[in-house]
């Protein structure tokens, strides 16, 4: 596996791969890789000749009060995991090689990015879109794979790709969960055993919502109320529990099976978890 820290060197290497006719896949990550990320890399390997994994804790998507400094970083382990699943290149820039000191250009999606996570974290998706657009320009992938765990992020990136004519196919890969249902996340490392046990109420609430829809329930407000009550009872207080149109992310009254999703974000003891399910 090749490793790069310089955007120009990675760009030149990817351009050479393209000239050889190879299909390039990109898996953008912030490192601290777990089975969820590895599933994205494996999926990219199935669809592409060459897979580039970026490992970069992107400062511009963290607000000053968020966990940028404390975000878990395990570069050596990450590189070993990338090698293990057959990634062809890893890109590990530093903030200084990714962003000029006087960088003054942003890429912002201004509609889907406003609600849900965006309401809570108003500058988050601007940082995500900017770094992902930069990665797209550096790597020029044919395909990029993102996890469904960050459902809104995938919708925002798809919209950016459409609106800015990036010739890139965006794949949304299914959520990977621990055997007891907790969605894999680098931030799960922050959970105490009690908080982790109680956090199972999130995935349980989503499973119950999906089961209710399969049994014929269509009332979005009733589904939300049940999920909110279930997580609150476990001490995980919802920031939002929302049934939405899976493409536009607009709240809906009536579930349209196959085209709707339930998204939730909950807090407990200063920690915040997100999870979702297609309905
Ligand atoms: O999902 C993430 O890990 C990040 O938001 C991403 C897409 C790598 C951009 O920094």
Short mmCIF file of N, CA and C and ligand atoms in Angstrom, two decimals, residues 28-30 37 54 56 58 61 71 124 128 131-132 135 146 150 153 157, ligand 1:
data_model
loop_
_atom_site.label_atom_id
_atom_site.label_comp_id
_atom_site.label_asym_id
_atom_site.label_seq_id
_atom_site.Cartn_x
_atom_site.Cartn_y
_atom_site.Cartn_z
N UNK A 28 -13.37 8.37 2.15
CA UNK A 28 -12.90 9.42 3.07
C UNK A 28 -13.21 9.03 4.52
N UNK A 29 -12.23 9.15 5.40
CA UNK A 29 -12.47 8.83 6.82
C UNK A 29 -11.72 9.85 7.69
N UNK A 30 -12.07 9.83 8.97
CA UNK A 30 -11.30 10.63 9.93
C UNK A 30 -10.46 9.69 10.79
N UNK A 37 -15.82 1.30 8.92
CA UNK A 37 -14.97 1.84 7.84
C UNK A 37 -14.47 0.71 6.93
N UNK A 54 -8.66 8.08 2.68
CA UNK A 54 -8.08 9.27 3.32
C UNK A 54 -8.34 9.19 4.82
N UNK A 56 -8.02 11.71 7.89
CA UNK A 56 -7.75 13.13 8.20
C UNK A 56 -8.84 13.63 9.15
N UNK A 58 -10.62 16.33 10.19
CA UNK A 58 -10.77 17.61 9.47
C UNK A 58 -11.18 18.74 10.42
N UNK A 61 -14.67 20.95 10.21
CA UNK A 61 -16.04 20.48 10.47
C UNK A 61 -16.36 20.39 11.95
N UNK A 71 -10.42 14.12 19.60
CA UNK A 71 -10.91 13.07 18.69
C UNK A 71 -9.87 11.95 18.61
N UNK A 124 -20.93 22.66 10.54
CA UNK A 124 -20.39 21.31 10.34
C UNK A 124 -20.34 20.91 8.86
N UNK A 128 -17.47 19.75 6.10
CA UNK A 128 -17.48 18.43 5.44
C UNK A 128 -17.43 18.62 3.92
N UNK A 131 -13.96 19.86 2.68
CA UNK A 131 -12.87 18.87 2.67
C UNK A 131 -13.16 17.76 1.66
N UNK A 132 -14.42 17.36 1.53
CA UNK A 132 -14.74 16.28 0.58
C UNK A 132 -14.53 16.79 -0.86
N UNK A 135 -10.88 16.64 -1.45
CA UNK A 135 -10.45 15.24 -1.67
C UNK A 135 -10.85 14.77 -3.07
N UNK A 146 -19.51 6.29 1.26
CA UNK A 146 -19.76 6.89 2.57
C UNK A 146 -20.74 5.98 3.33
N UNK A 150 -23.98 8.19 8.82
CA UNK A 150 -24.11 9.65 8.69
C UNK A 150 -25.06 9.93 7.52
N UNK A 153 -25.18 13.38 6.04
CA UNK A 153 -23.92 13.69 5.35
C UNK A 153 -23.96 13.15 3.91
N UNK A 157 -23.74 15.38 0.56
CA UNK A 157 -22.65 15.17 -0.42
C UNK A 157 -23.23 14.83 -1.80
O1 LIG B 1 -17.67 10.95 7.94
C1 LIG B 1 -16.52 11.38 8.21
O2 LIG B 1 -15.69 10.69 8.80
C2 LIG B 1 -16.14 12.78 7.78
O3 LIG B 1 -17.22 13.66 7.91
C3 LIG B 1 -15.55 12.85 6.36
C4 LIG B 1 -16.57 12.45 5.30
C5 LIG B 1 -14.34 11.93 6.27
C6 LIG B 1 -15.09 14.27 6.05
O4 LIG B 1 -14.11 14.70 6.94
#
